[in-house]
Amino acid sequence: MAFRPALYIVKIMQVTIIAVGKIKEKFLQEAIAEYEKRLRPYMKLHILEIPEERRPVSATASVETRAMEKEGERIVAAIPTGSFVIALDVQGAGRSSEEFATAFRQWELAGKSHICFLVGGDLGFAPAVLARSDKQFSLSRMTFTHPIARFLLLEQIYRALRINHGEPYHK
Amino acid sequence: MAFRPALYIVKIMQVTIIAVGKIKEKFLQEAIAEYEKRLRPYMKLHILEIPEERRPVSATASVETRAMEKEGERIVAAIPTGSFVIALDVQGAGRSSEEFATAFRQWELAGKSHICFLVGGDLGFAPAVLARSDKQFSLSRMTFTHPIARFLLLEQIYRALRINHGEPYHK
């Protein structure tokens, strides 16, 4: 019996995270670095940090709105062409980790090979950013700081991939 | 007009967190230590670690159930007398951070001066633990590792107290 080599064209998934603001806490920098390392075998991961718009602590609502819009313009400009865009928003739909894993698998099967997650800053997203996104998704009904949200997003992506690859992962 | 000093009896709140298993990741140990420090001015905080029940990686369902029950007995034995007991469970009710802050305020006003949170291990809670708890509460529809859940709980308690004291805190 002749040996017939099978040819698999595996397109490695790309994930871009566009996040507003820097991570100041050392423990969160380390947490994020750890999950970047864990995700490396599964995907091409890029994290793009967008500078936070500077404003006085006691800025008026209109100054804050303008700052949010400026951040929004920078976010939209950074979105990679052809990517499937998911904004992390507390108002978005909540999902269990298993549902998130299933969604990830479905995006892959639908040929969405580049997923772009948006993590806003303290001000949240300008309407233009939400309008540019394909989905809005909430990590929790609770509000977390944006550095914590970035960490949790990476952890849930990692969990989703472990679930989809049938690999064990602690609850 | 005579000066009449007002006498306020301020009862400092006690919070006990009973958690199954150790925190292995250094960044989470640091994250938890940071929030313990931030919470110290607001409350007497105790974290009691309950040892995880050892079992083989490929334990049968009945071995796992027995391990869960043993952990449950240890948890129940550690609950401080007279405390108001809240089990963190993914099946519990989700709350926004503002609702959680309001609940905290209401417990204080109702004289519940000692709140005891339970954070389960990989196996979750035995029915006896859920039966012993006054409330079940979910951080998110997503599943987090129990060390991450412990960190998020502390962060949300801190956020709740900042909200209730009218102090600023980043979204």
Coordinates of C-alpha atoms in Angstrom, one line a residue:
Chain A
M1 CA 0.0 0.0 0.0
A2 CA 1.5 3.3 -1.1
F3 CA 2.0 5.9 1.6
R4 CA 0.1 9.0 0.7
P5 CA 1.3 12.1 2.6
A6 CA -1.6 14.3 3.7
L7 CA -1.1 18.0 3.2
Y8 CA -2.7 20.2 5.8
I9 CA -2.6 23.9 5.3
V10 CA -2.8 25.2 8.8
K11 CA -3.3 28.9 9.0
I12 CA -2.1 30.1 12.3
M13 CA -4.5 32.4 14.1
Q14 CA -3.7 36.0 14.7
V15 CA -5.0 37.9 17.6
T16 CA -4.4 41.6 18.1
I17 CA -5.3 43.3 21.4
I18 CA -5.6 47.1 21.1
A19 CA -5.6 48.5 24.7
V20 CA -5.7 52.1 25.9
G21 CA -3.1 53.1 28.6
K22 CA -0.1 51.5 30.1
I23 CA 0.0 48.8 32.8
K24 CA 1.6 50.3 35.9
E25 CA 1.3 47.5 38.4
K26 CA 4.2 45.2 38.3
F27 CA 2.2 42.1 39.2
L28 CA -0.2 42.8 36.3
Q29 CA 2.8 43.3 33.9
E30 CA 4.1 39.9 35.0
A31 CA 0.6 38.3 34.8
I32 CA 0.2 39.6 31.2
A33 CA 3.7 38.5 30.2
E34 CA 3.0 35.0 31.6
Y35 CA -0.2 34.6 29.6
E36 CA 1.5 36.0 26.4
K37 CA 4.1 33.3 26.8
R38 CA 1.4 30.6 27.3
L39 CA -0.5 31.8 24.2
R40 CA 2.6 31.9 21.9
P41 CA 2.3 28.2 20.8
Y42 CA -1.3 28.7 19.8
M43 CA -1.3 32.0 17.9
K44 CA 0.4 35.1 16.6
L45 CA -0.4 37.6 19.4
H46 CA 0.2 41.3 19.1
I47 CA -0.6 43.8 21.9
L48 CA -0.8 47.4 20.7
E49 CA -0.9 50.0 23.5
I50 CA -2.7 53.2 22.6
P51 CA -1.7 56.3 24.6
E52 CA -4.3 57.5 27.1
E53 CA -5.6 61.0 26.3
R54 CA -4.2 63.3 29.0
R55 CA -6.8 65.4 30.9
P56 CA -7.1 67.1 34.3
V57 CA -8.3 64.9 37.2
S58 CA -11.4 67.1 37.5
A59 CA -12.1 67.4 33.8
T60 CA -15.6 68.6 32.8
A61 CA -17.9 66.1 31.0
S62 CA -17.3 67.8 27.6
V63 CA -13.5 67.6 28.1
E64 CA -13.8 63.9 29.0
T65 CA -16.1 63.2 25.9
R66 CA -13.5 64.9 23.7
A67 CA -10.7 62.8 25.2
M68 CA -12.8 59.6 24.7
E69 CA -13.3 60.6 21.1
K70 CA -9.6 61.2 20.5
E71 CA -8.7 57.8 22.1
G72 CA -11.5 56.3 19.9
E73 CA -9.9 57.8 16.7
R74 CA -6.5 56.2 17.7
I75 CA -8.2 52.9 18.4
V76 CA -10.0 52.8 15.1
A77 CA -6.8 53.8 13.2
A78 CA -5.0 50.9 14.8
I79 CA -7.5 48.2 13.9
P80 CA -5.8 45.8 11.4
T81 CA -7.5 45.6 8.0
G82 CA -9.7 42.6 7.6
S83 CA -9.7 41.6 11.2
F84 CA -12.9 40.6 13.1
V85 CA -13.3 43.2 15.8
I86 CA -14.6 42.5 19.4
A87 CA -14.9 45.4 21.8
L88 CA -14.8 44.5 25.5
D89 CA -17.6 46.4 27.0
V90 CA -19.5 45.9 30.4
Q91 CA -22.7 46.5 28.4
G92 CA -21.9 43.7 26.0
A93 CA -23.2 40.1 26.2
G94 CA -21.8 37.9 28.9
R95 CA -20.6 34.4 28.1
S96 CA -19.4 31.4 30.0
S97 CA -15.9 30.3 29.3
E98 CA -17.2 27.3 27.3
E99 CA -19.4 29.6 25.2
F100 CA -16.4 31.8 24.6
A101 CA -14.4 28.8 23.5
T102 CA -17.2 27.7 21.1
A103 CA -17.3 31.3 19.7
F104 CA -13.6 31.2 19.1
R105 CA -13.8 27.8 17.3
Q106 CA -16.7 29.2 15.2
W107 CA -14.7 32.3 14.2
E108 CA -11.8 30.1 13.1
L109 CA -14.1 27.8 11.1
A110 CA -15.7 30.9 9.5
G111 CA -12.3 31.9 8.2
K112 CA -11.9 34.8 10.7
S113 CA -8.2 34.2 11.0
H114 CA -7.4 37.6 12.6
I115 CA -9.4 38.6 15.7
C116 CA -8.9 42.0 17.1
F117 CA -10.0 42.7 20.7
L118 CA -10.4 46.3 22.0
V119 CA -9.9 47.1 25.6
G120 CA -10.9 50.7 26.5
G121 CA -9.5 53.0 29.1
D122 CA -11.1 54.6 32.1
L123 CA -13.4 56.7 29.8
G124 CA -14.8 53.7 27.9
F125 CA -15.4 53.6 24.2
A126 CA -16.6 56.4 21.9
P127 CA -19.7 55.5 19.9
A128 CA -17.4 55.4 16.8
V129 CA -15.4 52.6 18.3
L130 CA -18.5 50.6 19.1
A131 CA -19.9 51.2 15.6
R132 CA -16.6 49.9 14.1
S133 CA -16.7 46.7 16.2
D134 CA -18.4 43.5 15.0
K135 CA -19.2 42.2 18.5
Q136 CA -19.4 43.6 22.0
F137 CA -18.5 41.2 24.7
S138 CA -18.5 41.5 28.5
L139 CA -16.1 39.7 30.8
S140 CA -18.4 40.3 33.8
R141 CA -21.2 42.5 35.0
M142 CA -18.6 43.8 37.5
T143 CA -16.3 46.7 36.4
F144 CA -12.6 45.9 36.5
T145 CA -9.7 48.3 35.9
H146 CA -8.6 48.2 32.3
P147 CA -5.2 46.5 33.2
I148 CA -7.2 43.8 35.0
A149 CA -9.5 43.4 32.0
R150 CA -6.5 43.0 29.7
F151 CA -5.2 40.2 32.0
L152 CA -8.5 38.5 32.2
L153 CA -9.0 38.6 28.5
L154 CA -5.7 36.9 27.9
E155 CA -6.5 34.3 30.6
Q156 CA -9.9 33.6 28.9
I157 CA -8.4 33.3 25.5
Y158 CA -5.9 30.8 26.9
R159 CA -8.7 28.9 28.6
A160 CA -10.7 28.9 25.3
L161 CA -7.8 27.4 23.4
R162 CA -7.1 24.8 26.0
I163 CA -10.8 23.8 25.9
N164 CA -10.8 23.7 22.1
H165 CA -7.7 21.6 22.0
G166 CA -9.1 19.2 24.6
E167 CA -6.3 20.0 27.0
P168 CA -6.8 20.0 30.8
Y169 CA -7.0 23.3 32.6
H170 CA -7.9 24.0 36.1
K171 CA -11.3 25.4 37.0
Chain B
M1 CA -24.5 77.2 73.7
A2 CA -23.0 74.2 75.4
F3 CA -20.8 72.0 73.3
R4 CA -22.2 68.5 73.3
P5 CA -19.7 65.9 72.1
A6 CA -21.3 63.3 69.9
L7 CA -20.4 59.7 70.7
Y8 CA -20.1 57.4 67.7
I9 CA -19.5 53.8 68.3
V10 CA -17.8 52.6 65.1
K11 CA -17.6 48.9 64.8
I12 CA -14.9 48.0 62.4
M13 CA -16.0 45.5 59.8
Q14 CA -14.5 42.1 59.8
V15 CA -14.1 40.1 56.6
T16 CA -12.9 36.6 56.5
I17 CA -12.0 34.8 53.2
I18 CA -11.9 31.1 53.4
A19 CA -10.2 29.8 50.3
V20 CA -9.2 26.3 49.2
G21 CA -5.7 25.7 48.0
K22 CA -2.5 27.7 47.8
I23 CA -1.6 30.5 45.4
K24 CA 1.4 29.2 43.4
E25 CA 1.8 32.1 40.9
K26 CA 4.1 34.8 42.2
F27 CA 2.2 37.6 40.4
L28 CA -1.0 36.5 42.0
Q29 CA 0.6 36.3 45.4
E30 CA 1.8 39.9 44.9
A31 CA -1.6 41.0 43.6
I32 CA -3.4 39.6 46.6
A33 CA -0.8 41.1 49.0
E34 CA -1.3 44.5 47.4
Y35 CA -5.1 44.4 47.8
E36 CA -4.8 43.1 51.4
K37 CA -2.6 46.2 52.1
R38 CA -5.1 48.5 50.4
L39 CA -8.0 47.0 52.4
R40 CA -6.3 47.2 55.8
P41 CA -7.5 50.8 56.6
Y42 CA -11.1 49.8 56.0
M43 CA -11.5 46.4 57.8
K44 CA -10.1 43.6 59.8
L45 CA -9.3 41.1 57.0
H46 CA -8.4 37.5 57.6
I47 CA -7.6 35.0 54.8
L48 CA -7.8 31.4 55.9
E49 CA -6.3 28.8 53.4
I50 CA -7.9 25.4 53.6
P51 CA -5.7 22.6 52.2
E52 CA -6.8 21.1 49.0
E53 CA -7.7 17.4 49.2
R54 CA -5.0 15.4 47.5
R55 CA -6.2 13.1 44.7
P56 CA -4.8 11.4 41.6
V57 CA -4.9 13.5 38.4
S58 CA -7.2 10.9 36.8
A59 CA -9.4 10.4 39.8
T60 CA -12.8 8.8 39.3
A61 CA -16.0 10.9 39.8
S62 CA -16.7 9.2 43.1
V63 CA -13.1 9.9 44.4
E64 CA -13.6 13.6 43.3
T65 CA -16.9 13.8 45.1
R66 CA -15.4 12.4 48.3
A67 CA -12.5 14.9 48.0
M68 CA -15.0 17.8 47.5
E69 CA -17.0 16.7 50.6
K70 CA -13.8 16.5 52.7
E71 CA -12.8 20.0 51.6
G72 CA -16.4 21.1 52.3
E73 CA -16.2 19.8 55.9
R74 CA -13.0 21.8 56.4
I75 CA -14.6 24.9 54.9
V76 CA -17.7 24.6 57.1
A77 CA -15.5 24.0 60.2
A78 CA -13.5 27.2 59.5
I79 CA -16.6 29.5 59.2
P80 CA -16.5 32.0 62.1
T81 CA -19.5 31.8 64.4
G82 CA -22.0 34.6 63.7
S83 CA -20.6 35.6 60.4
F84 CA -22.7 36.2 57.3
V85 CA -21.6 33.7 54.7
I86 CA -21.3 34.3 51.0
A87 CA -20.1 31.5 48.7
L88 CA -18.5 32.6 45.4
D89 CA -20.1 30.3 42.9
V90 CA -20.4 30.7 39.1
Q91 CA -24.0 29.6 39.4
G92 CA -24.8 32.4 41.9
A93 CA -26.3 35.8 41.1
G94 CA -24.1 38.2 39.1
R95 CA -23.9 41.8 40.3
S96 CA -22.5 45.0 39.0
S97 CA -19.7 46.6 41.1
E98 CA -22.2 49.3 42.2
E99 CA -24.8 46.7 43.3
F100 CA -22.1 44.8 45.2
A101 CA -21.1 48.1 46.9
T102 CA -24.8 48.7 47.8
A103 CA -25.1 45.1 49.2
F104 CA -22.0 45.7 51.3
R105 CA -23.5 48.9 52.7
Q106 CA -26.8 47.1 53.5
W107 CA -25.0 44.3 55.3
E108 CA -23.2 46.8 57.4
L109 CA -26.4 48.7 58.2
A110 CA -28.2 45.4 59.1
G111 CA -25.5 44.8 61.7
K112 CA -23.7 42.0 59.8
S113 CA -20.3 43.1 61.0
H114 CA -18.5 40.0 60.0
I115 CA -18.7 38.8 56.4
C116 CA -17.3 35.5 55.4
F117 CA -16.6 34.8 51.8
L118 CA -15.9 31.3 50.6
V119 CA -13.7 30.6 47.5
G120 CA -13.8 27.0 46.4
G121 CA -11.1 24.9 44.8
D122 CA -11.0 23.2 41.4
L123 CA -13.8 20.8 42.5
G124 CA -16.3 23.5 43.5
F125 CA -18.4 23.4 46.6
A126 CA -20.0 20.4 48.2
P127 CA -23.8 20.8 48.7
A128 CA -23.2 21.0 52.5
V129 CA -21.2 24.2 51.9
L130 CA -23.8 25.8 49.7
A131 CA -26.5 24.9 52.3
R132 CA -24.4 26.6 55.0
S133 CA -24.0 29.8 53.1
D134 CA -26.4 32.7 53.3
K135 CA -25.9 34.0 49.8
Q136 CA -24.3 32.7 46.6
F137 CA -22.6 35.2 44.4
S138 CA -20.9 35.1 41.0
L139 CA -18.0 37.3 39.9
S140 CA -18.7 36.5 36.3
R141 CA -20.4 34.0 34.0
M142 CA -16.9 33.0 33.0
T143 CA -14.8 30.5 35.0
F144 CA -11.6 31.8 36.6
T145 CA -9.0 29.8 38.4
H146 CA -9.6 30.0 42.1
P147 CA -6.4 32.0 42.7
I148 CA -7.7 34.6 40.2
A149 CA -11.1 34.5 41.8
R150 CA -9.5 35.3 45.2
F151 CA -7.7 38.3 43.6
L152 CA -10.8 39.6 41.9
L153 CA -12.9 39.2 45.1
L154 CA -10.4 41.4 47.0
E155 CA -10.3 43.9 44.2
Q156 CA -14.1 44.1 44.1
I157 CA -14.3 44.5 47.9
Y158 CA -11.8 47.3 47.7
R159 CA -13.8 48.9 44.8
A160 CA -17.1 48.6 46.9
L161 CA -15.5 50.3 49.9
R162 CA -14.1 53.1 47.7
I163 CA -17.6 53.6 46.2
N164 CA -19.3 53.6 49.6
H165 CA -16.7 56.1 51.0
G166 CA -17.2 58.3 48.0
E167 CA -13.6 58.0 47.0
P168 CA -12.4 58.0 43.4
Y169 CA -11.4 54.8 41.8
H170 CA -10.5 54.1 38.3
K171 CA -13.0 52.3 36.1

